[in-house]
């Protein structure tokens, strides 16, 4: 009752294909290593002919415009958050003044 029941793995159905590559054993013979008859030339080092990033006047203008838009949007969001905090603080201050005046007027009576 308290033992978990493990599912059994299903057996493969249909034809099972043998592996595509069969590795044949080879014999190892000891001897002198052979040197290549033709010397191999080192590969030439590739030098880039131009820089990876080219700034044309159009792309520079697009980058400046995009940066300006990002700054304006982030600034608007921050100003709106500051305004929301200021409005909340002002409303809490007004509520505090009203409650204080109500409580002091009850003590005078």
mmCIF file of N, CA and C in Angstrom:
data_model
loop_
_atom_site.group_PDB
_atom_site.id
_atom_site.type_symbol
_atom_site.label_atom_id
_atom_site.label_comp_id
_atom_site.label_asym_id
_atom_site.label_seq_id
_atom_site.Cartn_x
_atom_site.Cartn_y
_atom_site.Cartn_z
ATOM 1 N N UNK A 1 0.817 -1.183 0.000
ATOM 2 C CA UNK A 1 0.000 0.000 0.000
ATOM 3 C C UNK A 1 0.870 1.259 0.000
ATOM 4 N N UNK A 2 1.963 1.263 0.754
ATOM 5 C CA UNK A 2 2.803 2.444 0.832
ATOM 6 C C UNK A 2 3.988 2.400 -0.137
ATOM 7 N N UNK A 3 4.122 1.330 -0.890
ATOM 8 C CA UNK A 3 5.220 1.233 -1.842
ATOM 9 C C UNK A 3 4.811 1.915 -3.152
ATOM 10 N N UNK A 4 5.688 2.722 -3.712
ATOM 11 C CA UNK A 4 5.331 3.382 -4.978
ATOM 12 C C UNK A 4 5.370 2.378 -6.116
ATOM 13 N N UNK A 5 4.493 2.553 -7.058
ATOM 14 C CA UNK A 5 4.453 1.690 -8.229
ATOM 15 C C UNK A 5 5.180 2.402 -9.357
ATOM 16 N N UNK A 6 6.287 1.811 -9.783
ATOM 17 C CA UNK A 6 7.080 2.399 -10.839
ATOM 18 C C UNK A 6 6.570 1.913 -12.184
ATOM 19 N N UNK A 7 6.468 2.802 -13.154
ATOM 20 C CA UNK A 7 6.006 2.349 -14.478
ATOM 21 C C UNK A 7 7.092 1.544 -15.171
ATOM 22 N N UNK A 8 6.690 0.593 -15.975
ATOM 23 C CA UNK A 8 7.653 -0.216 -16.726
ATOM 24 C C UNK A 8 7.968 0.484 -18.029
ATOM 25 N N UNK A 9 9.219 0.338 -18.459
ATOM 26 C CA UNK A 9 9.627 0.957 -19.717
ATOM 27 C C UNK A 9 9.061 0.139 -20.866
ATOM 28 N N UNK A 10 8.449 0.784 -21.855
ATOM 29 C CA UNK A 10 7.911 0.019 -22.986
ATOM 30 C C UNK A 10 9.042 -0.529 -23.852
ATOM 31 N N UNK A 11 8.850 -1.731 -24.368
ATOM 32 C CA UNK A 11 9.836 -2.346 -25.237
ATOM 33 C C UNK A 11 9.672 -1.794 -26.650
ATOM 34 N N UNK A 12 10.785 -1.672 -27.397
ATOM 35 C CA UNK A 12 10.667 -1.149 -28.763
ATOM 36 C C UNK A 12 9.883 -2.114 -29.637
ATOM 37 N N UNK A 13 9.091 -1.543 -30.503
ATOM 38 C CA UNK A 13 8.290 -2.362 -31.416
ATOM 39 C C UNK A 13 8.822 -2.182 -32.823
ATOM 40 N N UNK A 14 8.576 -3.147 -33.675
ATOM 41 C CA UNK A 14 9.025 -3.052 -35.061
ATOM 42 C C UNK A 14 10.450 -3.543 -35.209
ATOM 43 N N UNK A 15 11.033 -3.242 -36.357
ATOM 44 C CA UNK A 15 12.398 -3.677 -36.647
ATOM 45 C C UNK A 15 13.384 -2.702 -36.013
ATOM 46 N N UNK A 16 14.389 -3.256 -35.408
ATOM 47 C CA UNK A 16 15.447 -2.442 -34.831
ATOM 48 C C UNK A 16 16.623 -2.499 -35.787
ATOM 49 N N UNK A 17 17.052 -1.330 -36.297
ATOM 50 C CA UNK A 17 18.120 -1.272 -37.283
ATOM 51 C C UNK A 17 19.475 -1.425 -36.590
ATOM 52 N N UNK A 18 20.406 -2.138 -37.215
ATOM 53 C CA UNK A 18 21.752 -2.246 -36.642
ATOM 54 C C UNK A 18 22.469 -0.903 -36.789
ATOM 55 N N UNK A 19 23.536 -0.695 -36.036
ATOM 56 C CA UNK A 19 24.244 0.572 -36.169
ATOM 57 C C UNK A 19 24.780 0.760 -37.581
ATOM 58 N N UNK A 20 24.781 1.997 -38.059
ATOM 59 C CA UNK A 20 25.162 2.286 -39.443
ATOM 60 C C UNK A 20 26.658 2.096 -39.675
ATOM 61 N N UNK A 21 27.482 2.380 -38.687
ATOM 62 C CA UNK A 21 28.931 2.279 -38.857
ATOM 63 C C UNK A 21 29.432 1.086 -38.043
ATOM 64 N N UNK A 22 30.134 0.192 -38.701
ATOM 65 C CA UNK A 22 30.723 -0.951 -38.023
ATOM 66 C C UNK A 22 32.220 -0.714 -37.941
ATOM 67 N N UNK A 23 32.762 -0.764 -36.748
ATOM 68 C CA UNK A 23 34.187 -0.520 -36.561
ATOM 69 C C UNK A 23 34.923 -1.845 -36.650
ATOM 70 N N UNK A 24 35.843 -1.915 -37.592
ATOM 71 C CA UNK A 24 36.642 -3.126 -37.794
ATOM 72 C C UNK A 24 37.940 -3.002 -36.986
ATOM 73 N N UNK A 25 38.375 -4.059 -36.331
ATOM 74 C CA UNK A 25 39.652 -3.990 -35.619
ATOM 75 C C UNK A 25 40.806 -3.919 -36.608
ATOM 76 N N UNK A 26 41.833 -3.165 -36.268
ATOM 77 C CA UNK A 26 43.007 -3.047 -37.138
ATOM 78 C C UNK A 26 44.234 -3.499 -36.364
ATOM 79 N N UNK A 27 45.271 -3.834 -37.098
ATOM 80 C CA UNK A 27 46.518 -4.247 -36.465
ATOM 81 C C UNK A 27 47.438 -3.050 -36.341
ATOM 82 N N UNK A 28 48.212 -3.032 -35.289
ATOM 83 C CA UNK A 28 49.162 -1.951 -35.053
ATOM 84 C C UNK A 28 50.550 -2.497 -35.321
ATOM 85 N N UNK A 29 51.274 -1.829 -36.227
ATOM 86 C CA UNK A 29 52.633 -2.273 -36.522
ATOM 87 C C UNK A 29 53.605 -1.214 -36.032
ATOM 88 N N UNK A 30 54.667 -1.674 -35.363
ATOM 89 C CA UNK A 30 55.663 -0.762 -34.855
ATOM 90 C C UNK A 30 56.686 -0.480 -35.926
ATOM 91 N N UNK A 31 57.074 0.747 -36.073
ATOM 92 C CA UNK A 31 58.062 1.110 -37.087
ATOM 93 C C UNK A 31 58.427 2.571 -36.936
ATOM 94 N N UNK A 32 59.192 3.055 -37.886
ATOM 95 C CA UNK A 32 59.581 4.457 -37.838
ATOM 96 C C UNK A 32 58.441 5.299 -38.398
ATOM 97 N N UNK A 33 58.168 6.426 -37.762
ATOM 98 C CA UNK A 33 57.094 7.268 -38.290
ATOM 99 C C UNK A 33 57.511 7.904 -39.601
ATOM 100 N N UNK A 34 56.606 7.964 -40.509
ATOM 101 C CA UNK A 34 56.922 8.549 -41.809
ATOM 102 C C UNK A 34 56.708 10.052 -41.750
ATOM 103 N N UNK A 35 57.588 10.798 -42.421
ATOM 104 C CA UNK A 35 57.465 12.250 -42.458
ATOM 105 C C UNK A 35 56.749 12.641 -43.737
ATOM 106 N N UNK A 36 55.991 13.694 -43.703
ATOM 107 C CA UNK A 36 55.294 14.090 -44.935
ATOM 108 C C UNK A 36 56.301 14.568 -45.975
ATOM 109 N N UNK A 37 56.079 14.197 -47.225
ATOM 110 C CA UNK A 37 57.026 14.545 -48.271
ATOM 111 C C UNK A 37 56.872 16.000 -48.703
ATOM 112 N N UNK A 38 55.684 16.566 -48.567
ATOM 113 C CA UNK A 38 55.460 17.953 -48.978
ATOM 114 C C UNK A 38 55.280 18.790 -47.713
ATOM 115 N N UNK A 39 56.108 19.850 -47.533
ATOM 116 C CA UNK A 39 55.919 20.682 -46.341
ATOM 117 C C UNK A 39 54.593 21.450 -46.432
ATOM 118 N N UNK A 40 53.963 21.558 -45.284
ATOM 119 C CA UNK A 40 52.668 22.231 -45.236
ATOM 120 C C UNK A 40 52.908 23.690 -44.883
ATOM 121 N N UNK A 41 52.391 24.590 -45.716
ATOM 122 C CA UNK A 41 52.561 26.026 -45.474
ATOM 123 C C UNK A 41 51.529 26.481 -44.439
ATOM 124 N N UNK A 42 51.936 27.381 -43.535
ATOM 125 C CA UNK A 42 50.956 27.865 -42.552
ATOM 126 C C UNK A 42 49.887 28.702 -43.233
ATOM 127 N N UNK A 43 48.704 28.649 -42.658
ATOM 128 C CA UNK A 43 47.584 29.400 -43.232
ATOM 129 C C UNK A 43 47.814 30.890 -43.037
ATOM 130 N N UNK A 44 47.506 31.697 -44.051
ATOM 131 C CA UNK A 44 47.702 33.144 -43.900
ATOM 132 C C UNK A 44 46.718 33.720 -42.880
ATOM 133 N N UNK A 45 47.204 34.708 -42.163
ATOM 134 C CA UNK A 45 46.365 35.357 -41.161
ATOM 135 C C UNK A 45 45.447 36.333 -41.874
ATOM 136 N N UNK A 46 44.159 36.202 -41.619
ATOM 137 C CA UNK A 46 43.185 37.071 -42.274
ATOM 138 C C UNK A 46 43.171 38.429 -41.582
ATOM 139 N N UNK A 47 43.371 39.476 -42.349
ATOM 140 C CA UNK A 47 43.329 40.841 -41.823
ATOM 141 C C UNK A 47 42.043 41.483 -42.318
ATOM 142 N N UNK A 48 41.208 41.961 -41.399
ATOM 143 C CA UNK A 48 39.971 42.580 -41.868
ATOM 144 C C UNK A 48 40.279 43.840 -42.658
ATOM 145 N N UNK A 49 39.601 43.984 -43.786
ATOM 146 C CA UNK A 49 39.874 45.124 -44.648
ATOM 147 C C UNK A 49 39.135 46.373 -44.196
ATOM 148 N N UNK A 50 38.096 46.218 -43.371
ATOM 149 C CA UNK A 50 37.339 47.379 -42.906
ATOM 150 C C UNK A 50 36.858 47.117 -41.485
ATOM 151 N N UNK A 51 36.509 48.154 -40.759
ATOM 152 C CA UNK A 51 36.032 47.933 -39.390
ATOM 153 C C UNK A 51 34.696 47.198 -39.377
ATOM 154 N N UNK A 52 34.404 46.569 -38.256
ATOM 155 C CA UNK A 52 33.188 45.769 -38.161
ATOM 156 C C UNK A 52 31.934 46.638 -38.140
ATOM 157 N N UNK A 53 32.056 47.855 -37.631
ATOM 158 C CA UNK A 53 30.897 48.737 -37.505
ATOM 159 C C UNK A 53 31.173 50.012 -38.271
ATOM 160 N N UNK A 54 30.312 50.303 -39.240
ATOM 161 C CA UNK A 54 30.451 51.534 -40.000
ATOM 162 C C UNK A 54 29.283 52.447 -39.682
ATOM 163 N N UNK A 55 29.597 53.659 -39.300
ATOM 164 C CA UNK A 55 28.555 54.632 -38.993
ATOM 165 C C UNK A 55 28.415 55.578 -40.171
ATOM 166 N N UNK A 56 27.301 55.482 -40.855
ATOM 167 C CA UNK A 56 26.988 56.435 -41.906
ATOM 168 C C UNK A 56 26.187 57.563 -41.282
ATOM 169 N N UNK A 57 26.043 58.666 -41.961
ATOM 170 C CA UNK A 57 25.251 59.768 -41.376
ATOM 171 C C UNK A 57 23.820 59.358 -41.045
ATOM 172 N N UNK A 58 23.239 58.477 -41.827
ATOM 173 C CA UNK A 58 21.869 58.031 -41.549
ATOM 174 C C UNK A 58 21.781 57.202 -40.280
ATOM 175 N N UNK A 59 22.735 56.283 -40.087
ATOM 176 C CA UNK A 59 22.698 55.457 -38.879
ATOM 177 C C UNK A 59 23.049 56.276 -37.640
ATOM 178 N N UNK A 60 23.957 57.243 -37.797
ATOM 179 C CA UNK A 60 24.279 58.105 -36.658
ATOM 180 C C UNK A 60 23.066 58.925 -36.248
ATOM 181 N N UNK A 61 22.340 59.439 -37.237
ATOM 182 C CA UNK A 61 21.137 60.209 -36.944
ATOM 183 C C UNK A 61 20.071 59.330 -36.292
ATOM 184 N N UNK A 62 19.957 58.071 -36.748
ATOM 185 C CA UNK A 62 18.989 57.147 -36.155
ATOM 186 C C UNK A 62 19.371 56.818 -34.715
ATOM 187 N N UNK A 63 20.667 56.643 -34.453
ATOM 188 C CA UNK A 63 21.105 56.367 -33.078
ATOM 189 C C UNK A 63 20.842 57.552 -32.164
ATOM 190 N N UNK A 64 21.106 58.757 -32.644
ATOM 191 C CA UNK A 64 20.853 59.951 -31.836
ATOM 192 C C UNK A 64 19.365 60.107 -31.575
ATOM 193 N N UNK A 65 18.550 59.879 -32.602
ATOM 194 C CA UNK A 65 17.095 59.971 -32.428
ATOM 195 C C UNK A 65 16.561 58.920 -31.470
ATOM 196 N N UNK A 66 17.069 57.700 -31.581
ATOM 197 C CA UNK A 66 16.638 56.632 -30.676
ATOM 198 C C UNK A 66 17.039 56.909 -29.243
ATOM 199 N N UNK A 67 18.271 57.393 -29.058
ATOM 200 C CA UNK A 67 18.727 57.732 -27.710
ATOM 201 C C UNK A 67 17.908 58.858 -27.101
ATOM 202 N N UNK A 68 17.579 59.852 -27.919
ATOM 203 C CA UNK A 68 16.752 60.954 -27.437
ATOM 204 C C UNK A 68 15.364 60.467 -27.035
ATOM 205 N N UNK A 69 14.795 59.581 -27.841
ATOM 206 C CA UNK A 69 13.470 59.047 -27.514
ATOM 207 C C UNK A 69 13.501 58.256 -26.216
ATOM 208 N N UNK A 70 14.548 57.460 -26.017
ATOM 209 C CA UNK A 70 14.655 56.674 -24.783
ATOM 210 C C UNK A 70 14.777 57.597 -23.577
ATOM 211 N N UNK A 71 15.600 58.643 -23.695
ATOM 212 C CA UNK A 71 15.769 59.587 -22.584
ATOM 213 C C UNK A 71 14.454 60.294 -22.274
ATOM 214 N N UNK A 72 13.717 60.684 -23.308
ATOM 215 C CA UNK A 72 12.440 61.367 -23.078
ATOM 216 C C UNK A 72 11.412 60.450 -22.423
ATOM 217 N N UNK A 73 11.353 59.216 -22.861
ATOM 218 C CA UNK A 73 10.380 58.279 -22.281
ATOM 219 C C UNK A 73 10.727 57.978 -20.827
ATOM 220 N N UNK A 74 11.998 57.701 -20.556
ATOM 221 C CA UNK A 74 12.404 57.410 -19.172
ATOM 222 C C UNK A 74 12.180 58.632 -18.292
ATOM 223 N N UNK A 75 12.466 59.823 -18.801
ATOM 224 C CA UNK A 75 12.224 61.039 -18.041
ATOM 225 C C UNK A 75 10.752 61.243 -17.738
ATOM 226 N N UNK A 76 9.893 60.977 -18.729
ATOM 227 C CA UNK A 76 8.453 61.132 -18.508
ATOM 228 C C UNK A 76 7.949 60.144 -17.459
ATOM 229 N N UNK A 77 8.449 58.926 -17.486
ATOM 230 C CA UNK A 77 8.036 57.922 -16.495
ATOM 231 C C UNK A 77 8.486 58.335 -15.100
ATOM 232 N N UNK A 78 9.721 58.809 -14.980
ATOM 233 C CA UNK A 78 10.220 59.213 -13.666
ATOM 234 C C UNK A 78 9.475 60.435 -13.130
ATOM 235 N N UNK A 79 9.179 61.393 -13.996
ATOM 236 C CA UNK A 79 8.435 62.581 -13.561
ATOM 237 C C UNK A 79 7.025 62.206 -13.137
ATOM 238 N N UNK A 80 6.394 61.291 -13.873
ATOM 239 C CA UNK A 80 5.035 60.885 -13.498
ATOM 240 C C UNK A 80 5.035 60.137 -12.165
ATOM 241 N N UNK A 81 6.069 59.328 -11.914
ATOM 242 C CA UNK A 81 6.153 58.648 -10.621
ATOM 243 C C UNK A 81 6.375 59.649 -9.489
ATOM 244 N N UNK A 82 7.209 60.663 -9.733
ATOM 245 C CA UNK A 82 7.436 61.699 -8.729
ATOM 246 C C UNK A 82 6.158 62.485 -8.466
ATOM 247 N N UNK A 83 5.410 62.768 -9.519
ATOM 248 C CA UNK A 83 4.143 63.477 -9.363
ATOM 249 C C UNK A 83 3.140 62.640 -8.578
ATOM 250 N N UNK A 84 3.109 61.327 -8.828
ATOM 251 C CA UNK A 84 2.200 60.460 -8.078
ATOM 252 C C UNK A 84 2.563 60.439 -6.598
ATOM 253 N N UNK A 85 3.845 60.411 -6.281
ATOM 254 C CA UNK A 85 4.276 60.437 -4.882
ATOM 255 C C UNK A 85 3.911 61.768 -4.241
ATOM 256 N N UNK A 86 4.091 62.858 -4.979
ATOM 257 C CA UNK A 86 3.771 64.178 -4.433
ATOM 258 C C UNK A 86 2.273 64.326 -4.180
ATOM 259 N N UNK A 87 1.439 63.862 -5.078
ATOM 260 C CA UNK A 87 -0.017 63.942 -4.897
ATOM 261 C C UNK A 87 -0.446 63.093 -3.703
ATOM 262 N N UNK A 88 0.136 61.899 -3.575
ATOM 263 C CA UNK A 88 -0.193 61.039 -2.436
ATOM 264 C C UNK A 88 0.224 61.689 -1.124
ATOM 265 N N UNK A 89 1.408 62.282 -1.083
ATOM 266 C CA UNK A 89 1.874 62.940 0.134
ATOM 267 C C UNK A 89 0.984 64.125 0.485
ATOM 268 N N UNK A 90 0.560 64.874 -0.517
ATOM 269 C CA UNK A 90 -0.311 66.026 -0.253
ATOM 270 C C UNK A 90 -1.665 65.573 0.285
ATOM 271 N N UNK A 91 -2.222 64.502 -0.270
ATOM 272 C CA UNK A 91 -3.520 64.025 0.212
ATOM 273 C C UNK A 91 -3.409 63.466 1.636
ATOM 274 N N UNK A 92 -2.315 62.803 1.938
ATOM 275 C CA UNK A 92 -2.115 62.309 3.304
ATOM 276 C C UNK A 92 -1.970 63.481 4.267
ATOM 277 N N UNK A 93 -1.271 64.537 3.842
ATOM 278 C CA UNK A 93 -1.118 65.712 4.698
ATOM 279 C C UNK A 93 -2.467 66.390 4.946
ATOM 280 N N UNK A 94 -3.295 66.495 3.919
ATOM 281 C CA UNK A 94 -4.622 67.095 4.095
ATOM 282 C C UNK A 94 -5.453 66.247 5.040
ATOM 283 N N UNK A 95 -5.408 64.933 4.899
ATOM 284 C CA UNK A 95 -6.160 64.052 5.807
ATOM 285 C C UNK A 95 -5.668 64.216 7.240
ATOM 286 N N UNK A 96 -4.369 64.353 7.431
ATOM 287 C CA UNK A 96 -3.813 64.525 8.778
ATOM 288 C C UNK A 96 -4.286 65.839 9.384
ATOM 289 N N UNK A 97 -4.327 66.904 8.592
ATOM 290 C CA UNK A 97 -4.787 68.202 9.107
ATOM 291 C C UNK A 97 -6.257 68.142 9.488
ATOM 292 N N UNK A 98 -7.070 67.492 8.650
ATOM 293 C CA UNK A 98 -8.507 67.376 8.942
ATOM 294 C C UNK A 98 -8.721 66.555 10.200
ATOM 295 N N UNK A 99 -8.029 65.436 10.340
ATOM 296 C CA UNK A 99 -8.178 64.614 11.540
ATOM 297 C C UNK A 99 -7.713 65.357 12.785
ATOM 298 N N UNK A 100 -6.641 66.107 12.655
ATOM 299 C CA UNK A 100 -6.147 66.859 13.811
ATOM 300 C C UNK A 100 -7.153 67.927 14.236
ATOM 301 N N UNK A 101 -7.736 68.594 13.265
ATOM 302 C CA UNK A 101 -8.720 69.628 13.622
ATOM 303 C C UNK A 101 -9.976 69.011 14.226
ATOM 304 N N UNK A 102 -10.378 67.835 13.744
ATOM 305 C CA UNK A 102 -11.545 67.165 14.322
ATOM 306 C C UNK A 102 -11.275 66.725 15.750
ATOM 307 N N UNK A 103 -10.079 66.196 15.996
ATOM 308 C CA UNK A 103 -9.758 65.722 17.334
ATOM 309 C C UNK A 103 -9.591 66.880 18.325
ATOM 310 N N UNK A 104 -8.991 67.979 17.891
ATOM 311 C CA UNK A 104 -8.841 69.123 18.809
ATOM 312 C C UNK A 104 -10.169 69.804 19.091
ATOM 313 N N UNK A 105 -11.076 69.774 18.108
ATOM 314 C CA UNK A 105 -12.382 70.401 18.359
ATOM 315 C C UNK A 105 -13.201 69.586 19.338
ATOM 316 N N UNK A 106 -13.012 68.261 19.383
ATOM 317 C CA UNK A 106 -13.732 67.433 20.354
ATOM 318 C C UNK A 106 -13.189 67.653 21.770
ATOM 319 N N UNK A 107 -11.888 67.902 21.896
ATOM 320 C CA UNK A 107 -11.309 68.122 23.236
ATOM 321 C C UNK A 107 -11.747 69.470 23.818
ATOM 322 N N UNK A 108 -12.074 70.422 22.998
ATOM 323 C CA UNK A 108 -12.471 71.748 23.495
ATOM 324 C C UNK A 108 -13.898 71.718 24.041
ATOM 325 N N UNK A 109 -14.706 70.851 23.618
ATOM 326 C CA UNK A 109 -16.108 70.819 24.051
ATOM 327 C C UNK A 109 -16.271 70.211 25.374
#
